[in-house]
Coordinates of C-alpha atoms and ligand atoms in Angstrom, one line a residue:
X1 CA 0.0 0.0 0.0
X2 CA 1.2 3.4 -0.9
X3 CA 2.4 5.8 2.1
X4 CA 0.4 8.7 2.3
X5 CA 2.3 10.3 5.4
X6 CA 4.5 9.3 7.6
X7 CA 5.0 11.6 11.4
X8 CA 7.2 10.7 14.4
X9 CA 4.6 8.2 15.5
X10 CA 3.3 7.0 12.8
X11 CA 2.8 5.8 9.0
X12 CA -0.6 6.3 7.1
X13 CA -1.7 3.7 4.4
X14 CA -3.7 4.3 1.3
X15 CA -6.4 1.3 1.2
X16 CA -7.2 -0.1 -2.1
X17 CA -10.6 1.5 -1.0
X18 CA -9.8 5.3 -1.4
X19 CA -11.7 6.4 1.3
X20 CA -10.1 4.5 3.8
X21 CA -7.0 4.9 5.2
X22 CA -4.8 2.5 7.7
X23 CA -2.6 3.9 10.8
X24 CA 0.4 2.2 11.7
X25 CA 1.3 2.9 15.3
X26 CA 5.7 3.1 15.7
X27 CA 7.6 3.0 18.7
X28 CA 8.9 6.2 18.7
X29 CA 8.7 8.7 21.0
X30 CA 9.4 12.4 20.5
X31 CA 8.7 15.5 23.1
X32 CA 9.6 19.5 22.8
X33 CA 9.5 20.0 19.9
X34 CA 11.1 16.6 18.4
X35 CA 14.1 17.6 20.0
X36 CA 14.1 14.6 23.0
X37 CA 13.3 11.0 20.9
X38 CA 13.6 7.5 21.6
X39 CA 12.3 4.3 20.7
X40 CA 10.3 2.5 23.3
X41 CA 9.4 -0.7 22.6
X42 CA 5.9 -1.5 22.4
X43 CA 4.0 1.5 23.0
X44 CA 3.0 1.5 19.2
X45 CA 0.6 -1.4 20.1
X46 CA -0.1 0.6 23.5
X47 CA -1.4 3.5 21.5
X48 CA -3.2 1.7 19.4
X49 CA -5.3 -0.3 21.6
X50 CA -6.0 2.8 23.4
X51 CA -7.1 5.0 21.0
X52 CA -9.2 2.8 19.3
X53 CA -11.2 1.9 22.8
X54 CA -11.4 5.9 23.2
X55 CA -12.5 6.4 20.0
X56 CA -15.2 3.3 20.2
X57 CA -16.3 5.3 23.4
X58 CA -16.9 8.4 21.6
X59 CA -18.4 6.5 18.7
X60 CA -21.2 5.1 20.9
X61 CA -21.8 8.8 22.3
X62 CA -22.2 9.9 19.0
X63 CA -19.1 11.7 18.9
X64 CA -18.3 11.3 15.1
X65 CA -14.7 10.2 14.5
X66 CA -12.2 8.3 12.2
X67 CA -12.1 4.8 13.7
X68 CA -13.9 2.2 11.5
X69 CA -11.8 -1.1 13.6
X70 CA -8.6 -2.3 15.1
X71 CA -6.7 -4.2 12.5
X72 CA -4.2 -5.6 14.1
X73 CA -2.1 -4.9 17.6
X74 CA -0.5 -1.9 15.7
X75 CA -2.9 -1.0 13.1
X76 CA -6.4 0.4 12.8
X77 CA -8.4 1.0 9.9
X78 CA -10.1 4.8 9.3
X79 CA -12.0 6.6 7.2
X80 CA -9.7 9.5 4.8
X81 CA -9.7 12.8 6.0
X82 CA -8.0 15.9 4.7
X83 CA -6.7 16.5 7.9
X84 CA -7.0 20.3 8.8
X85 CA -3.8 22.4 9.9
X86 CA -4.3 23.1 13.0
X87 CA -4.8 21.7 16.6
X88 CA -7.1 21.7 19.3
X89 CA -6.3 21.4 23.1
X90 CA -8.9 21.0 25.9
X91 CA -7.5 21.4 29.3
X92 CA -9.7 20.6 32.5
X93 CA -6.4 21.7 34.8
X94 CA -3.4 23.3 34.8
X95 CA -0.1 21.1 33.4
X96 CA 2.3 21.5 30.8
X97 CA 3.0 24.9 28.6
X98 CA -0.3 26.8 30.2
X99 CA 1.3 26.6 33.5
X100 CA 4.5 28.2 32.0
X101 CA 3.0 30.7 29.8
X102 CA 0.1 31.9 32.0
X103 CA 1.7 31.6 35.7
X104 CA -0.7 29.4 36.7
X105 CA 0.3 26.7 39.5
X106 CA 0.5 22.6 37.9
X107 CA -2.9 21.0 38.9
X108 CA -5.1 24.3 38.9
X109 CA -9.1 23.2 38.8
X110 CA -10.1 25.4 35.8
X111 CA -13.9 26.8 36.5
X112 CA -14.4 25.8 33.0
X113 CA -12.6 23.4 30.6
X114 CA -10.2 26.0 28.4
X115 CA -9.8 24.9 24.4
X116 CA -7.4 26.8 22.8
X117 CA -5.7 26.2 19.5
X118 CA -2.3 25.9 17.6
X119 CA -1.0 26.0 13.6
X120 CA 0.7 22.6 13.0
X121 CA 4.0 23.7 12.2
X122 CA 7.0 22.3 13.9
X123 CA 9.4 24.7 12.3
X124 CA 7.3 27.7 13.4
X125 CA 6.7 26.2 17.1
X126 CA 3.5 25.6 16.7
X127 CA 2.1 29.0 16.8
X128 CA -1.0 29.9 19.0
X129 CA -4.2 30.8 16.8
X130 CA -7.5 31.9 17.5
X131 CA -10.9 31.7 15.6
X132 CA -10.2 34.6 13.4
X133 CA -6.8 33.4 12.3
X134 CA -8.1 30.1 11.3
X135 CA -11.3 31.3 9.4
X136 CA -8.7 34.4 7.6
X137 CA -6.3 31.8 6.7
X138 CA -8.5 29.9 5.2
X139 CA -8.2 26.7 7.4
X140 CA -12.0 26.7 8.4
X141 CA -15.5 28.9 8.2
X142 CA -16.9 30.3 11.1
X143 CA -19.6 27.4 11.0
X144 CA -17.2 24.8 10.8
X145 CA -15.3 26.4 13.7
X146 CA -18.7 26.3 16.0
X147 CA -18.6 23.1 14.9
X148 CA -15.3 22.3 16.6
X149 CA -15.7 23.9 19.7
X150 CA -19.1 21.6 20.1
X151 CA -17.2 18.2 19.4
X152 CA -14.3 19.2 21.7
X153 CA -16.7 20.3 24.3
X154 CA -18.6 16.6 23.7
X155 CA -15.3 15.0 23.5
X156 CA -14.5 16.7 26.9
X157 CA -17.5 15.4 28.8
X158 CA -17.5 11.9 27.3
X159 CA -13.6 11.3 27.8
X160 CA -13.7 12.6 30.9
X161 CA -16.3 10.4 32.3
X162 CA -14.4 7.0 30.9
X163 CA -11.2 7.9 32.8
X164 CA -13.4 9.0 35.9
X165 CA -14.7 5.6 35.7
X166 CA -11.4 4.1 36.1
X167 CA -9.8 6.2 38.7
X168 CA -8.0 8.6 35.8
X169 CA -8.5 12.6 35.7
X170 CA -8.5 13.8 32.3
X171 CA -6.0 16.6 32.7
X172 CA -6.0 18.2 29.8
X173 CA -5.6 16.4 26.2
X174 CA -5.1 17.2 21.7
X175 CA -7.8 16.9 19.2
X176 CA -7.2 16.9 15.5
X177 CA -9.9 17.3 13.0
X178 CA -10.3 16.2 9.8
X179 CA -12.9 17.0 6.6
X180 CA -14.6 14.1 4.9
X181 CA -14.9 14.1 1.2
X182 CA -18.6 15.1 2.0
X183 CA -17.1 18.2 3.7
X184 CA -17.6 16.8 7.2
X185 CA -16.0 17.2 9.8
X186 CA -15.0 14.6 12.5
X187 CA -12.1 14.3 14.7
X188 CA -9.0 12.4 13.5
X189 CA -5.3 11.4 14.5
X190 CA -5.2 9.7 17.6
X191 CA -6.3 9.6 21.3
X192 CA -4.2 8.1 23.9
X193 CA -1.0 8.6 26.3
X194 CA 0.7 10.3 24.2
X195 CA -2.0 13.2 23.6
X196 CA -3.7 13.5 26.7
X197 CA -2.4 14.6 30.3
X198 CA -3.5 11.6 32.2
X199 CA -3.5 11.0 36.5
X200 CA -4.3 8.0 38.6
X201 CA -6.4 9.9 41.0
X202 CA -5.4 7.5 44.1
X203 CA -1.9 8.2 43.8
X204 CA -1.0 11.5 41.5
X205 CA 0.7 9.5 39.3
X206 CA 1.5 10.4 35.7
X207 CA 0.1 7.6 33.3
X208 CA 0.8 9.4 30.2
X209 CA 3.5 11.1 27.9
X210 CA 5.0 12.9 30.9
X211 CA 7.1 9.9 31.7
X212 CA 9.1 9.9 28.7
X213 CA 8.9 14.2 28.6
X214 CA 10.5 14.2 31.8
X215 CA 12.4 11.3 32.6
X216 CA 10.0 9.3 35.3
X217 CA 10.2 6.2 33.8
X218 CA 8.0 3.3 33.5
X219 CA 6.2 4.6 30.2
X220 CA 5.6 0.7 29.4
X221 CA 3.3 0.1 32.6
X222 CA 1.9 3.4 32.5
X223 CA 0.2 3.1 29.1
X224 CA -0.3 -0.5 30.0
X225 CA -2.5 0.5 33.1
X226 CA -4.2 3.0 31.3
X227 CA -5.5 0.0 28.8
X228 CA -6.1 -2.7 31.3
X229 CA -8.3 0.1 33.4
X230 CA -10.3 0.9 30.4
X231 CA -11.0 -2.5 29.6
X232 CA -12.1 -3.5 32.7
X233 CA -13.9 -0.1 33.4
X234 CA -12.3 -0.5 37.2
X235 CA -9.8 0.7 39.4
Ligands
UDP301 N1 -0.3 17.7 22.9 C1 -0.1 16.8 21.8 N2 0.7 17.2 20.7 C2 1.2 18.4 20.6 C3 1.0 19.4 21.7 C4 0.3 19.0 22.8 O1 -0.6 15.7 21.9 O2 1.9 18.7 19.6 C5 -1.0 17.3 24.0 C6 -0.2 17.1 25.2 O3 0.2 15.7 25.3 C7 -1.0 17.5 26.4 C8 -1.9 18.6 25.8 O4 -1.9 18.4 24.4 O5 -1.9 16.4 26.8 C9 -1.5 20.0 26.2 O6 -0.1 20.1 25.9 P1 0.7 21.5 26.2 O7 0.1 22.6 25.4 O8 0.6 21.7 27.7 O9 2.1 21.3 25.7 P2 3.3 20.4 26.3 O10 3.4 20.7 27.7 O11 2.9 19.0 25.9 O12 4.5 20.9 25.5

């Protein structure tokens, strides 16, 4: 199958159906910026696994999104997308770059979830954007931006609720949308450790891409925690 992209994380597949695409799920790990990576072995299938329970979850919610079904432990099978440029973050407390830019202390209880948005661009930093950039650069309509801050909010709630359910705060996590050949628009890319800002609430322990961003350790049995507690819907 022909490559249509390949990122840090992973490879997408052209089907012989052309409005299906496959995701292959690497090992590797990148953080600021690409400039820390490693390869750690396994959490391709970790990732996988994950996102495509999360994205069942939102499924049956009737939060529209890419997932059609797992393939195999490292692939999944989606429907094609033009993925759009940019990317949304929903935050339910303070961690990570919001702390730094804004002052705010780590673990801050926001009075409402914050989404804010960047411009996918690695060699510009990921540059912050608002609703008015996007719509003026032509990434999406005014509608279609309404659109997005409704499916994050949905997304929010549902994803939420799931990691409640198995001792996990959602601390804050990335949503990528893409545009059907129709025009609609459903989330895309991926859901899992390495895109959300996960906590064991018991213990205040990281289960997520912190691990590997700051040295902790134990990414392996993190993600595989994360997975076993979704499955069983349990602490
Ligand atoms: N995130 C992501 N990809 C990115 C940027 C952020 O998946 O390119 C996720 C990140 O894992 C975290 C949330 O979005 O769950 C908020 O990240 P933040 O803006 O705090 O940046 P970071 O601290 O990760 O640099």
């Amino acid at each position: 199958m022909d490559i249509i992209a390949e990122g840090h994380s992973k490879i997408i597949y052209q089907t012989p159906d052309n409005d299906r695409i496959e995701m292959y799920f690497k090992d590797t790990a990148t953080a600021f910026h690409n400039i820390k990576r490693a390869k750690i072995i396994g959490k391709g299938q970790y990732v996988n696994k994950i996102s495509a329970f999360l994205f069942q979850q939102l499924k049956t919610a009737g939060v529209d999104n890419h997932f059609i079904e797992t393939i195999d432990d490292r692939r999944m099978l989606c429907l094609k997308t033009e993925v759009l440029p940019l990317r949304v973050i929903v935050r339910n407390s303070a961690a990570g770059s919001v702390c730094a830019r804004f002052g705010i202390k780590e673990g801050t209880v926001f009075s409402e979830p914050v989404y804010e948005m960047n411009y996918k661009s690695e060699t510009l930093d990921n540059p912050f954007l608002n609703e008015h950039m996007a719509v003026a650069f032509g990434f999406v309509t005014h509608d279609e931006m309404a659109l997005i801050s409704h499916i994050a909010h949905q997304a929010n709630k549902v994803l939420t609720e799931v990691f409640n359910k198995c001792g996990i705060s959602l601390v804050d996590f990335k949503l990528e949308f893409g545009r059907l050949s129709n025009g609609t628009l459903i989330i895309a890319d991926e859901i899992s450790p390495d895109t959300c800002r996960l906590v064991d609430k018991a213990t205040g322990t990281h289960l997520d891409k912190d691990r590997f961003r700051h040295d902790m350790g134990d990414i392996i049995n993190a993600y595989q925690t994360v997975l076993t507690r979704l499955n069983y819907g349990r602490l």
